[in-house]
Short mmCIF file of C-alpha atoms and ligand atoms in Angstrom, two decimals:
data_model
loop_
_atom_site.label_atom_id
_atom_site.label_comp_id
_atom_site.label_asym_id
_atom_site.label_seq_id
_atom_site.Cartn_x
_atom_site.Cartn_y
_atom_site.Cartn_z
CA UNK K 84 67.27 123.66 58.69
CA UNK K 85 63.46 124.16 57.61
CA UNK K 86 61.02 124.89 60.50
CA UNK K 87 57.44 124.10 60.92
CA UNK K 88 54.85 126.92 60.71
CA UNK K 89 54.58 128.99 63.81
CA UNK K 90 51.39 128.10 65.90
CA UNK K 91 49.36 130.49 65.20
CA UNK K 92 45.34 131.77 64.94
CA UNK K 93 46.16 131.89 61.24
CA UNK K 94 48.05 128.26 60.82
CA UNK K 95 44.92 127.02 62.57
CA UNK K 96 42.29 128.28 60.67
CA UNK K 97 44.10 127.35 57.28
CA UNK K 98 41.77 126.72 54.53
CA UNK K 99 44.57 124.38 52.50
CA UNK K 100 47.61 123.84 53.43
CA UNK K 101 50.20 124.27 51.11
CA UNK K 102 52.33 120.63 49.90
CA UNK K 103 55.04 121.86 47.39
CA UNK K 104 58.33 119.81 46.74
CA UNK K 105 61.60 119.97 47.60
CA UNK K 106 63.72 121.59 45.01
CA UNK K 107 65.93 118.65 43.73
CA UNK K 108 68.46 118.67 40.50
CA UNK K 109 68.45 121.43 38.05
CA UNK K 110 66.05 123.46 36.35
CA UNK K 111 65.39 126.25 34.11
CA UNK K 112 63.45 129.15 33.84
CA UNK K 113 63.01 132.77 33.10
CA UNK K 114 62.68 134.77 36.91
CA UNK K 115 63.55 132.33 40.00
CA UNK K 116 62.35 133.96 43.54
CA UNK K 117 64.07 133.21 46.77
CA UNK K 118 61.41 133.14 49.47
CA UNK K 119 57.68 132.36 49.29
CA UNK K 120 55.85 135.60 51.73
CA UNK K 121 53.68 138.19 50.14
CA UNK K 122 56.73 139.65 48.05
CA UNK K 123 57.94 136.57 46.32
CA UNK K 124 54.39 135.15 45.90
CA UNK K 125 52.88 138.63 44.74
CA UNK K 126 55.44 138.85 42.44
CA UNK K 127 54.91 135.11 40.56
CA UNK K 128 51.37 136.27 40.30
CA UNK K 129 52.52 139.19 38.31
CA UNK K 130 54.59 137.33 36.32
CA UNK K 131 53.24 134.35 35.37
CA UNK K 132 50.15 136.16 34.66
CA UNK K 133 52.35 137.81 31.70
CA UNK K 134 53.83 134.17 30.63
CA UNK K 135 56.79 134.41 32.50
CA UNK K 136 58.13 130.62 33.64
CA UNK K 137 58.83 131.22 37.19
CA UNK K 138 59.86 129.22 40.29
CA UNK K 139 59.96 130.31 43.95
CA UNK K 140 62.42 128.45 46.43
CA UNK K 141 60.99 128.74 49.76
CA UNK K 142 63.29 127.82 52.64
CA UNK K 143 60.40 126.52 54.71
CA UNK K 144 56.47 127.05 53.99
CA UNK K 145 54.48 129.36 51.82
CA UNK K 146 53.72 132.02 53.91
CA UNK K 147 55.98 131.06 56.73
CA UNK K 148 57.69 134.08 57.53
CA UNK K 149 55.90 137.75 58.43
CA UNK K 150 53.44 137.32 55.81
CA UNK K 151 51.90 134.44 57.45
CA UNK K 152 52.29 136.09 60.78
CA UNK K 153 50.91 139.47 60.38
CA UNK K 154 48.11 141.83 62.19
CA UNK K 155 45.99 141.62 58.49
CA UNK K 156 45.95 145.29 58.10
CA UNK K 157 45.80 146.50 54.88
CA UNK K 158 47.21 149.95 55.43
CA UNK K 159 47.36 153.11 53.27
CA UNK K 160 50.28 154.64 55.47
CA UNK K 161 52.85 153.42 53.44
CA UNK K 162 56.27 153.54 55.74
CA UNK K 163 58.89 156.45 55.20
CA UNK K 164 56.34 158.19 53.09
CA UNK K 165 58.18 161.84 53.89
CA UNK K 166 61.30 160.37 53.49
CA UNK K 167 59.99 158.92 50.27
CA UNK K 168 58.58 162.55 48.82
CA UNK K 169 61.67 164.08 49.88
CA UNK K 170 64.15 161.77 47.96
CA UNK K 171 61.94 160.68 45.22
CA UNK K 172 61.83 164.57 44.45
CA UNK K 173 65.33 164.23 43.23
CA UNK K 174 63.98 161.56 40.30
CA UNK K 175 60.97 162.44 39.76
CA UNK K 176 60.58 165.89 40.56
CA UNK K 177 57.33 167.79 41.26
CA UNK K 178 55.48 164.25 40.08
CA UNK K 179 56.70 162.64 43.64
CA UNK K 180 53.86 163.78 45.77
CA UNK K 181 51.50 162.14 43.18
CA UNK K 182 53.62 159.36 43.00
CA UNK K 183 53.82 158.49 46.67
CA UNK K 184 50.07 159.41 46.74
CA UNK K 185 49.09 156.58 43.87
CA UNK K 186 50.92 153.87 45.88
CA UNK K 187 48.98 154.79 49.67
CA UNK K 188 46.01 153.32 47.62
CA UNK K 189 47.75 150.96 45.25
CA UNK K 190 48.46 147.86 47.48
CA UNK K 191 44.40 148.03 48.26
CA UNK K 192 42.78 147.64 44.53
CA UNK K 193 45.98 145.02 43.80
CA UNK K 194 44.59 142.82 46.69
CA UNK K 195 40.78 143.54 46.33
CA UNK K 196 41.08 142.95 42.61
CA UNK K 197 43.02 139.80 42.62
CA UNK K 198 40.81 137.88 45.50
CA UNK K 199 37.94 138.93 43.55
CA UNK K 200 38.79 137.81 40.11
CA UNK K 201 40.58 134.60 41.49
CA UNK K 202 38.19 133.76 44.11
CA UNK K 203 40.04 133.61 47.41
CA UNK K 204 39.19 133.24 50.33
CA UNK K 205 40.47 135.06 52.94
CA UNK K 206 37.99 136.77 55.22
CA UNK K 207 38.70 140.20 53.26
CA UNK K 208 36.62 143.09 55.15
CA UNK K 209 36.59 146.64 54.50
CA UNK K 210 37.34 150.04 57.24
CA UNK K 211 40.48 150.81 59.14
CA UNK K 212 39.97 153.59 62.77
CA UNK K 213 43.42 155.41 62.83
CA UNK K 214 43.29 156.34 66.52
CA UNK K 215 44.64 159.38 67.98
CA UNK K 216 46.06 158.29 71.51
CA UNK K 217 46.66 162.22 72.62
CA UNK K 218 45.15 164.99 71.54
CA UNK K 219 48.23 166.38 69.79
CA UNK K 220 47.55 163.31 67.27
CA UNK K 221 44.42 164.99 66.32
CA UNK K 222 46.13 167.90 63.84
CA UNK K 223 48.09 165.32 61.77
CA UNK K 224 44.98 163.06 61.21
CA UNK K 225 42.65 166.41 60.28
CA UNK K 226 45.70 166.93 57.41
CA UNK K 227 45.57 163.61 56.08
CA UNK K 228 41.41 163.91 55.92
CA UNK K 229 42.34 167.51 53.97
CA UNK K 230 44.87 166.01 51.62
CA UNK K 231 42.46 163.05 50.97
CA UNK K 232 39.57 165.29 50.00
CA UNK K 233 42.05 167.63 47.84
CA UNK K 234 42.72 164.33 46.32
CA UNK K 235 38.77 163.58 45.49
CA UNK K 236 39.13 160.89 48.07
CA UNK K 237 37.36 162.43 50.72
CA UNK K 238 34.34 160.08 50.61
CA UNK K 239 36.38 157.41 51.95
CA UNK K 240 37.28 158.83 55.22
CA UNK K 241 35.38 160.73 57.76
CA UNK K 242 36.97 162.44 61.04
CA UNK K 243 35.32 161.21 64.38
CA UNK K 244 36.11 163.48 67.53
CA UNK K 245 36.10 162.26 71.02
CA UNK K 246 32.66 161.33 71.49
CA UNK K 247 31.81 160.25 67.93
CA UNK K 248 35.32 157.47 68.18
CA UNK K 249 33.56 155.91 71.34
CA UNK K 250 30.75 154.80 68.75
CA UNK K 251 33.06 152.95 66.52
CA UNK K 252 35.34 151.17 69.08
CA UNK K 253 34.11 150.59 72.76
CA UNK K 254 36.87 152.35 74.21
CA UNK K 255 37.94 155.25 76.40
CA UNK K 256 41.43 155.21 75.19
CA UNK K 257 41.30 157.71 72.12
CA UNK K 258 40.88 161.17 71.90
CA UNK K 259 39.37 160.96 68.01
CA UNK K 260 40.34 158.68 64.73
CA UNK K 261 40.58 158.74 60.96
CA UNK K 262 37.77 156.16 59.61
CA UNK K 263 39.16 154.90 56.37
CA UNK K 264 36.63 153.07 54.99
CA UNK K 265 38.56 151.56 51.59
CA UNK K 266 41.67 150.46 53.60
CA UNK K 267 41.00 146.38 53.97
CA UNK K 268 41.89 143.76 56.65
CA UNK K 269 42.06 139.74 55.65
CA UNK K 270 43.37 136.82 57.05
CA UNK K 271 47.10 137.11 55.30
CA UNK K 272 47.82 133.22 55.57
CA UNK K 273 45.23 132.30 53.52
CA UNK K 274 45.73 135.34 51.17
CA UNK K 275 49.43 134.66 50.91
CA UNK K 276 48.85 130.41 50.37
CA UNK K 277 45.64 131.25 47.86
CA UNK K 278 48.03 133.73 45.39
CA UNK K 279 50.44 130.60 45.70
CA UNK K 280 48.08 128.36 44.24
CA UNK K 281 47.00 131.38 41.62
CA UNK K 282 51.05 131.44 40.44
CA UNK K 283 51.07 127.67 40.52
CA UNK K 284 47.77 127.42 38.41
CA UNK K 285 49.23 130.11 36.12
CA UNK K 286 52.33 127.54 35.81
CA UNK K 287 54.76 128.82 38.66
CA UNK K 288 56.45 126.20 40.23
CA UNK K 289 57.03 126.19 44.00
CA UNK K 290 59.45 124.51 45.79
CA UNK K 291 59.43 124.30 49.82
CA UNK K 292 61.52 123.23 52.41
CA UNK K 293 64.15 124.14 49.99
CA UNK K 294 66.92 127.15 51.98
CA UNK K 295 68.82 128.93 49.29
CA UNK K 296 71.96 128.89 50.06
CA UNK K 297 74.14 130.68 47.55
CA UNK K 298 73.25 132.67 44.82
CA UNK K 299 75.47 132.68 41.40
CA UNK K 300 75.47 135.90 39.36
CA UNK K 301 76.49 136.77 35.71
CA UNK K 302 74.52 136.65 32.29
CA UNK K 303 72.74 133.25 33.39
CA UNK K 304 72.21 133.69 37.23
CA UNK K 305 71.31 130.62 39.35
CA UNK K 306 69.50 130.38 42.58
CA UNK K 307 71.64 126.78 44.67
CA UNK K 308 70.35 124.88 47.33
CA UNK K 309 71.35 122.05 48.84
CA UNK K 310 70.14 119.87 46.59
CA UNK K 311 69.23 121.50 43.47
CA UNK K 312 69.24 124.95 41.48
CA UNK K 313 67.21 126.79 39.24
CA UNK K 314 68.90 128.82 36.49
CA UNK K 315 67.11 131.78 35.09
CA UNK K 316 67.43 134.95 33.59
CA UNK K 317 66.92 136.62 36.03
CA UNK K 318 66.63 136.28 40.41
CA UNK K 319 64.45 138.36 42.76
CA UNK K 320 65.58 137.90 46.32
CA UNK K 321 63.26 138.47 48.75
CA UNK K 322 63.70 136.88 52.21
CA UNK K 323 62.81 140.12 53.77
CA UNK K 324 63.87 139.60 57.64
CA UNK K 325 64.84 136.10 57.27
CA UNK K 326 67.53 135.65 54.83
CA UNK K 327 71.35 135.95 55.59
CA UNK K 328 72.06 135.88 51.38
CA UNK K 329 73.91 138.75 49.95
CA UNK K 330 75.43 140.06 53.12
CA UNK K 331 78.44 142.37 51.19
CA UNK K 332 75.76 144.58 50.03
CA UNK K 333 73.03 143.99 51.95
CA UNK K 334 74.84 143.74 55.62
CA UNK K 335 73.76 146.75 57.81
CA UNK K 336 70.87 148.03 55.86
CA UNK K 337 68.23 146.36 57.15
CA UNK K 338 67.08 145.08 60.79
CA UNK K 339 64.90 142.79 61.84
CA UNK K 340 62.15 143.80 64.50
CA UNK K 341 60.37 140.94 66.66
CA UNK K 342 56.99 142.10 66.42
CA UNK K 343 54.10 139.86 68.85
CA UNK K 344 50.58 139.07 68.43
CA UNK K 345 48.11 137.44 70.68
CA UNK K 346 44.32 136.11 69.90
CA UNK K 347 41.81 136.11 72.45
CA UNK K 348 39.37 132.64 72.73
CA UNK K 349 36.32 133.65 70.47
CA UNK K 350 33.89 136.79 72.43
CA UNK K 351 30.66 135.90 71.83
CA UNK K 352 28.32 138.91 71.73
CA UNK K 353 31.27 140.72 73.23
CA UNK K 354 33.34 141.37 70.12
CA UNK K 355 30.46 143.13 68.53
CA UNK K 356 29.79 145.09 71.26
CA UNK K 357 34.02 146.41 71.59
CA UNK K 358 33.83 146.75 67.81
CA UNK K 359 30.37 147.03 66.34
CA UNK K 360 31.62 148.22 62.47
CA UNK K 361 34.05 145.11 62.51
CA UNK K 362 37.39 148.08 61.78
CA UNK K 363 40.64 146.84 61.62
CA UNK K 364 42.32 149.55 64.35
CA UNK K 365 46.02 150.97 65.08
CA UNK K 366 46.72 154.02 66.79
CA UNK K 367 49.14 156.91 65.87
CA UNK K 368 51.88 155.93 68.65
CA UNK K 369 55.46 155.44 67.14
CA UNK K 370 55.15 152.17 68.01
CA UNK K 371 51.89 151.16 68.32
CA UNK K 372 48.85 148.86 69.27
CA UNK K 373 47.25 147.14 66.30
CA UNK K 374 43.99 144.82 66.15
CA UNK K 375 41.01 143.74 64.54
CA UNK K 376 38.50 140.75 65.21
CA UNK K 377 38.89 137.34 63.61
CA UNK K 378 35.94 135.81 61.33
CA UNK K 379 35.08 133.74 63.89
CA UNK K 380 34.71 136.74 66.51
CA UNK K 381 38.02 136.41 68.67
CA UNK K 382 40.38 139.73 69.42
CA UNK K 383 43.64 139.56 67.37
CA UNK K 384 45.94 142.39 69.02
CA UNK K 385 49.58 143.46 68.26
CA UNK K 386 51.31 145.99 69.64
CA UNK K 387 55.31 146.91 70.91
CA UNK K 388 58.41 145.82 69.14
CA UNK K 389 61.21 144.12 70.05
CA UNK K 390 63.51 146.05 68.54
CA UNK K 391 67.12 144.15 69.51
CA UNK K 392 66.04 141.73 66.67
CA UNK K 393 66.05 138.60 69.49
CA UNK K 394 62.11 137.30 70.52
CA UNK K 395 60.30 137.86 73.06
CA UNK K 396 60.27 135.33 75.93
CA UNK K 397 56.12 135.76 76.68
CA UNK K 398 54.23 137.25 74.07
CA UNK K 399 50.83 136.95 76.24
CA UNK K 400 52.73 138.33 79.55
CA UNK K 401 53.92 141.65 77.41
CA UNK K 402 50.59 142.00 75.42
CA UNK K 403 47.89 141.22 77.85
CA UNK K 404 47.98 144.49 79.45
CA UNK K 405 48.13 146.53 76.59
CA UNK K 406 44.73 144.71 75.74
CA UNK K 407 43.16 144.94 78.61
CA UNK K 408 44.11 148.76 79.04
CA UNK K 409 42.16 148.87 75.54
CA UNK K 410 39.39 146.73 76.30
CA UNK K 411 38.95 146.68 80.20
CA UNK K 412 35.65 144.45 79.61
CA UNK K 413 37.96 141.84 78.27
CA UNK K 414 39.67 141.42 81.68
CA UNK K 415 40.53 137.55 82.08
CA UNK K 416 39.74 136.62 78.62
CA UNK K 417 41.73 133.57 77.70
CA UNK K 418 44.14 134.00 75.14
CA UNK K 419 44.26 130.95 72.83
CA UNK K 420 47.01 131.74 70.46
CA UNK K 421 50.63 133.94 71.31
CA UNK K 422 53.34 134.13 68.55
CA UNK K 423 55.22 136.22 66.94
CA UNK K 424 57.47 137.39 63.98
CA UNK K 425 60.01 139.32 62.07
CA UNK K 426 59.59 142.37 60.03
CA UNK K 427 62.40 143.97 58.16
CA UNK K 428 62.82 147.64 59.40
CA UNK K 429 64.82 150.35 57.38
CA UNK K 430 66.47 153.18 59.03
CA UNK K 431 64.88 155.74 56.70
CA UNK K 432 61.52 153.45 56.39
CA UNK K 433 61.54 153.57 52.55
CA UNK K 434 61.09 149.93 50.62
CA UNK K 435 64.52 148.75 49.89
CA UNK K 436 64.28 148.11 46.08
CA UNK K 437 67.15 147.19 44.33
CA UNK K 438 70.07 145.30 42.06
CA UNK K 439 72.78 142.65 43.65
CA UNK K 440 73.84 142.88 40.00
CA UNK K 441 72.74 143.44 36.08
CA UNK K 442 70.57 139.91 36.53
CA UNK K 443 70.13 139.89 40.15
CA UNK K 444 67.16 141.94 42.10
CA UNK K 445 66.09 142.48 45.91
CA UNK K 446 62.75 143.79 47.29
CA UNK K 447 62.63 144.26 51.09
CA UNK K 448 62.11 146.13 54.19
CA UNK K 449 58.67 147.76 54.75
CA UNK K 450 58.99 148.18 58.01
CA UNK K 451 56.09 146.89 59.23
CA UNK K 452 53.28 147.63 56.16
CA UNK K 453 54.11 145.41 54.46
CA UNK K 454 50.77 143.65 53.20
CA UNK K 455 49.84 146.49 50.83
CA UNK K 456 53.41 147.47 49.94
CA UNK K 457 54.73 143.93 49.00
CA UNK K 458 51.76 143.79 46.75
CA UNK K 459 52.44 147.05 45.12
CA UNK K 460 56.51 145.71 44.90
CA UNK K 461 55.18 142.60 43.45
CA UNK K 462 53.73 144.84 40.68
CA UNK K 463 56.62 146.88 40.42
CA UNK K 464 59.53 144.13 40.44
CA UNK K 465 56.99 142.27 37.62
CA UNK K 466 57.28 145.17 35.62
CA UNK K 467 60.82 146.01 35.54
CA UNK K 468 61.94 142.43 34.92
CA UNK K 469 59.81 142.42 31.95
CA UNK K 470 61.54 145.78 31.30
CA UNK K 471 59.67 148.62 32.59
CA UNK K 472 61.66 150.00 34.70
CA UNK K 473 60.77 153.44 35.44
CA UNK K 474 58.96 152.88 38.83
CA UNK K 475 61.66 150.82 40.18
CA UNK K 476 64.73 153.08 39.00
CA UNK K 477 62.56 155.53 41.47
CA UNK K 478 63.17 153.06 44.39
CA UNK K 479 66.23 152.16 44.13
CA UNK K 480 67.44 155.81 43.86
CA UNK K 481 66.99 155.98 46.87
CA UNK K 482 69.26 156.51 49.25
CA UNK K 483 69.93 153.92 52.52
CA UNK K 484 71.69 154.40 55.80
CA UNK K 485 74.52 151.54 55.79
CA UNK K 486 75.35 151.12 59.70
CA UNK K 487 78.68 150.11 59.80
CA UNK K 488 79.42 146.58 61.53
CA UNK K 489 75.61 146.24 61.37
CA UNK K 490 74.79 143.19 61.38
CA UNK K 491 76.67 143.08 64.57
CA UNK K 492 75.39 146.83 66.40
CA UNK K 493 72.20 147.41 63.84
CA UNK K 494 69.83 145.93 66.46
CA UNK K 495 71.60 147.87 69.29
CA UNK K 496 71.41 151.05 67.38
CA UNK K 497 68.01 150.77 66.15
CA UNK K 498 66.84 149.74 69.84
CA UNK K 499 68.76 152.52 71.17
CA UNK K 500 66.66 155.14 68.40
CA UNK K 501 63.48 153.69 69.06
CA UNK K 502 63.94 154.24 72.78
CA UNK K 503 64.85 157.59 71.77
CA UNK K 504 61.76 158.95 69.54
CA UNK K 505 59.44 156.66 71.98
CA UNK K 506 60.64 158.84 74.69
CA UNK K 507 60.10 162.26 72.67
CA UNK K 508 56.70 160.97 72.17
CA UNK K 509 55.64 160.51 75.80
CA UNK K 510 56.97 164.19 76.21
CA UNK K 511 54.77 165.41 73.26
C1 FAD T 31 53.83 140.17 63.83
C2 FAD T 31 53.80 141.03 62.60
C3 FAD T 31 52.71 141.86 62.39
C4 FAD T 31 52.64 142.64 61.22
N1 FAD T 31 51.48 143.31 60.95
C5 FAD T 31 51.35 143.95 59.77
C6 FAD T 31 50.10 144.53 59.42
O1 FAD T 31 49.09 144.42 60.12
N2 FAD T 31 50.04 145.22 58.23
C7 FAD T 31 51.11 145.32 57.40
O2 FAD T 31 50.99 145.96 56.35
N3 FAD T 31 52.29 144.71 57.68
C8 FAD T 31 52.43 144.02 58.83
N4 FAD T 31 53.60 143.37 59.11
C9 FAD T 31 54.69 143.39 58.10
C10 FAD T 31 54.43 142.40 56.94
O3 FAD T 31 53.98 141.17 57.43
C11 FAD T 31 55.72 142.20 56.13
O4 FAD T 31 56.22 143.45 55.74
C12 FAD T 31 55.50 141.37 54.87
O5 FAD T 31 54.78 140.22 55.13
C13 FAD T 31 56.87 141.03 54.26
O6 FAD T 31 56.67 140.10 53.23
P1 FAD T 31 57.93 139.40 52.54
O7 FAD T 31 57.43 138.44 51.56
O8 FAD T 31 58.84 140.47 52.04
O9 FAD T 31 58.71 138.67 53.73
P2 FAD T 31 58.31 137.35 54.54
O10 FAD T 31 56.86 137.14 54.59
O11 FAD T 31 59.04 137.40 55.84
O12 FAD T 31 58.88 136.19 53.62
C14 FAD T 31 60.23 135.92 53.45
C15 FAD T 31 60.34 134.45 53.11
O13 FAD T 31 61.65 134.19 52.65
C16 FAD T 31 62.02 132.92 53.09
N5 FAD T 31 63.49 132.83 53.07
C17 FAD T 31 64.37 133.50 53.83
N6 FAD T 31 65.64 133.13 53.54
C18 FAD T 31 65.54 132.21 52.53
C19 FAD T 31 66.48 131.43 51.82
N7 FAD T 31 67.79 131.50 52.07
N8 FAD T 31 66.02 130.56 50.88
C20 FAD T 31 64.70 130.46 50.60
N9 FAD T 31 63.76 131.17 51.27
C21 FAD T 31 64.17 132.03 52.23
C22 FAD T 31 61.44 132.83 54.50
O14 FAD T 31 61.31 131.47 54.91
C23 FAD T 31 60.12 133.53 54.31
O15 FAD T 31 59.05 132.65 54.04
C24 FAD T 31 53.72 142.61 60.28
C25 FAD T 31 54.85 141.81 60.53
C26 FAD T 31 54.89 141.03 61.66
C27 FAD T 31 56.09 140.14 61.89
#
């Protein structure tokens, strides 16, 4: 059954909301997309910018799912990125490292160029603080400053000790941070809804409301719903945490993670004052606190997972002290908005890229940076349908942990590891 949007700060400051049609009878095109977030969206873009006749089937909204739910962060800290060296190394060779290195600042110039040249608005801002919450983060960030200016990219990031932190983010909590200053933060609702009406003016068609519920393979694949289909030449599935398509191959590779966010009533001269450079801010915890302000000057602040895939019964009640432990002065503050969604976690945290079959592709599982990745996969998944494939033969090379019975014990497990490395971490 379709669902609503979530109530969120970000379905509440919509600039236009989306008002695409149910998918009814049959139609025909070259690339048909199951589910309308950043992938599937990013991905038309690509495509229909090259000619391609697309369609995207969207079980509920544009934007519904994680992509319309997010903390806005436009990260360079691509997930898995060891794991990613250390198995792309088999493909690719020596050329990994620079591989993995052009896609940390990939997803960034795909979403700054294509709000620019299209116009949309979505409150994009520039400057990320990667916090260190104990001094033994400090050693890792002062690498990633040295492999940035080996890189010639050391004019975009600066790092602040102890002291210097406190001047960037009103805070006692941190013991230093990474400035970034080209990593981005936007409002992703409005991002993810304006590229929908950039695929649609570039003649996508979008269909909401509209579950997939089967998907047929072979030379002329087809994409059925209840009430219609699209044939095509070829599918991309990408339903990230919310699909249950596909489960033979798909069952026990990926796990969805409740993840909450809360947004405070608007500050007032306060949220200049906690965060005078306007950074979008996560710290270097396993599983960590995330936030940023809002364009109209309220907190927006993430933080935990629930990692037993099931939500969280009070998203305020579990986040309001990790705030205020942050941001003492905001003691009290009214929280206006509490929600929360799912992002698809991998066990080895590398972007699940792959084939279903010769006609049929999935993109999924960023485990939780997602905004920049699904825009680079959006590139990537363009280019290989239109037969380019090098850059996507890399993905799906890789290797993935199949838990078995995991869509039954996955959530357990993965619970049970996080537990694990969370607790290493507090020893550290
Ligand atoms: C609370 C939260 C905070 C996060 N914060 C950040 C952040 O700050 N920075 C960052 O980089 N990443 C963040 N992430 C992760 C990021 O949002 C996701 O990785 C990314 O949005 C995934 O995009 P997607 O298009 O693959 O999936 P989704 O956006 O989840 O989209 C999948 C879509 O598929 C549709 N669908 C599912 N099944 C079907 C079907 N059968 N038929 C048709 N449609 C279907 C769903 O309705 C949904 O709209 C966060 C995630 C959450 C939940």
């Amino acid at each position: 059954m379709p669902s609503p949007r979530c109530d969120s700060y970000y379905s509440a400051s919509i600039h236009q909301e989306s008002d695409y049609p149910r998918l009814q009878g049959e139609l025909e095109v070259d690339v048909a997309i199951v589910g309308g977030g950043f992938t599937g969206v990013a991905t038309a873009v690509e495509l229909a910018e090259c000619g391609y006749r697309v369609a995207i089937v969207e079980a509920n909204k544009v934007g519904w799912g994680a992509s319309g739910r997010n903390g806005g962060q436009v990260t360079g800290s691509l997930s898995g990125e060891a794991a990613m060296r250390k198995q792309m190394y088999r493909t690719l060779g020596e050329a990994a490292a620079d591989f993995v290195w052009d896609l940390r600042w990939r997803g960034q110039r795909i979403i700054r160029e294509r709000v620019e040249q299209y116009g949309i608005a979505c409150d994009l801002k520039q400057g990320h603080l990667q916090a260190a919450w104990k001094p033994p983060h400090m050693p890792a960030l002062q690498a990633d400053l040295e492999a940035c200016q080996a890189r010639g990219m050391g004019e975009h990031v600066e790092l602040l000790d102890a002291r210097k932190v406190r001047e960037v983010v009103r805070t006692e909590v941190y013991h230093g941070g990474l400035l970034n200053r080209y990593n981005l933060h936007l409002h992703p609702l409005n991002l993810c809804l304006g590229e929908a009406r950039v695929a649609e003016s570039l003649g996508a068609q979008i269909f909401e409301h509209s579950p997939v519920v089967r998907i047929d393979h072979g030379p002329s694949p087809a994409v059925v719903t209840e009430n219609g289909c699209v044939h095509a030449d070829r599918v991309l599935l990408a339903g990230n945490a919310y699909h249950h398509l596909e489960r033979r191959s798909l069952g026990g590779r990926l796990f969805p993670a409740s993840l909450g966010i809360v947004t405070t009533a608007p500050l007032g001269g306060l949220a200049e004052a906690i965060n005078p450079h306007d950074l979008a801010v996560y710290d270097c915890r396993f599983v960590l606190d995330y936030y940023r302000l809002t364009a109209d000057g309220r907190l927006l602040f993430g933080g935990g997972a629930n990692y037993s895939g099931k939500d969280y019964t009070d998203i305020a009640a579990e986040l309001r002290p990790r705030l205020e432990a942050t941001f003492p002065q905001l003691k009290g503050t009214p929280i206006d908005f509490a929600w929360q969604g799912m992002a698809g976690i991998v066990v080895n945290r590398i972007p699940m890229l792959g084939r279903l079959s010769d006609t049929v592709y999935y993109a999924q599982g960023y485990s939780g940076h997602g905004v920049a990745t699904s825009h680079i996969v959006g590139e990537i998944m363009a280019k290989a349908i239109s037969g380019h494939m090098e850059e996507f033969d890399t993905f799906a090379a890789c290797r993935h942990v199949k838990v078995p019975f995991g869509d039954a014990l996955g959530n357990p497990l993965l619970a049970a590891g996080m537990w694990y490395y969370q607790l290493l971490e507090r020893w550290r």
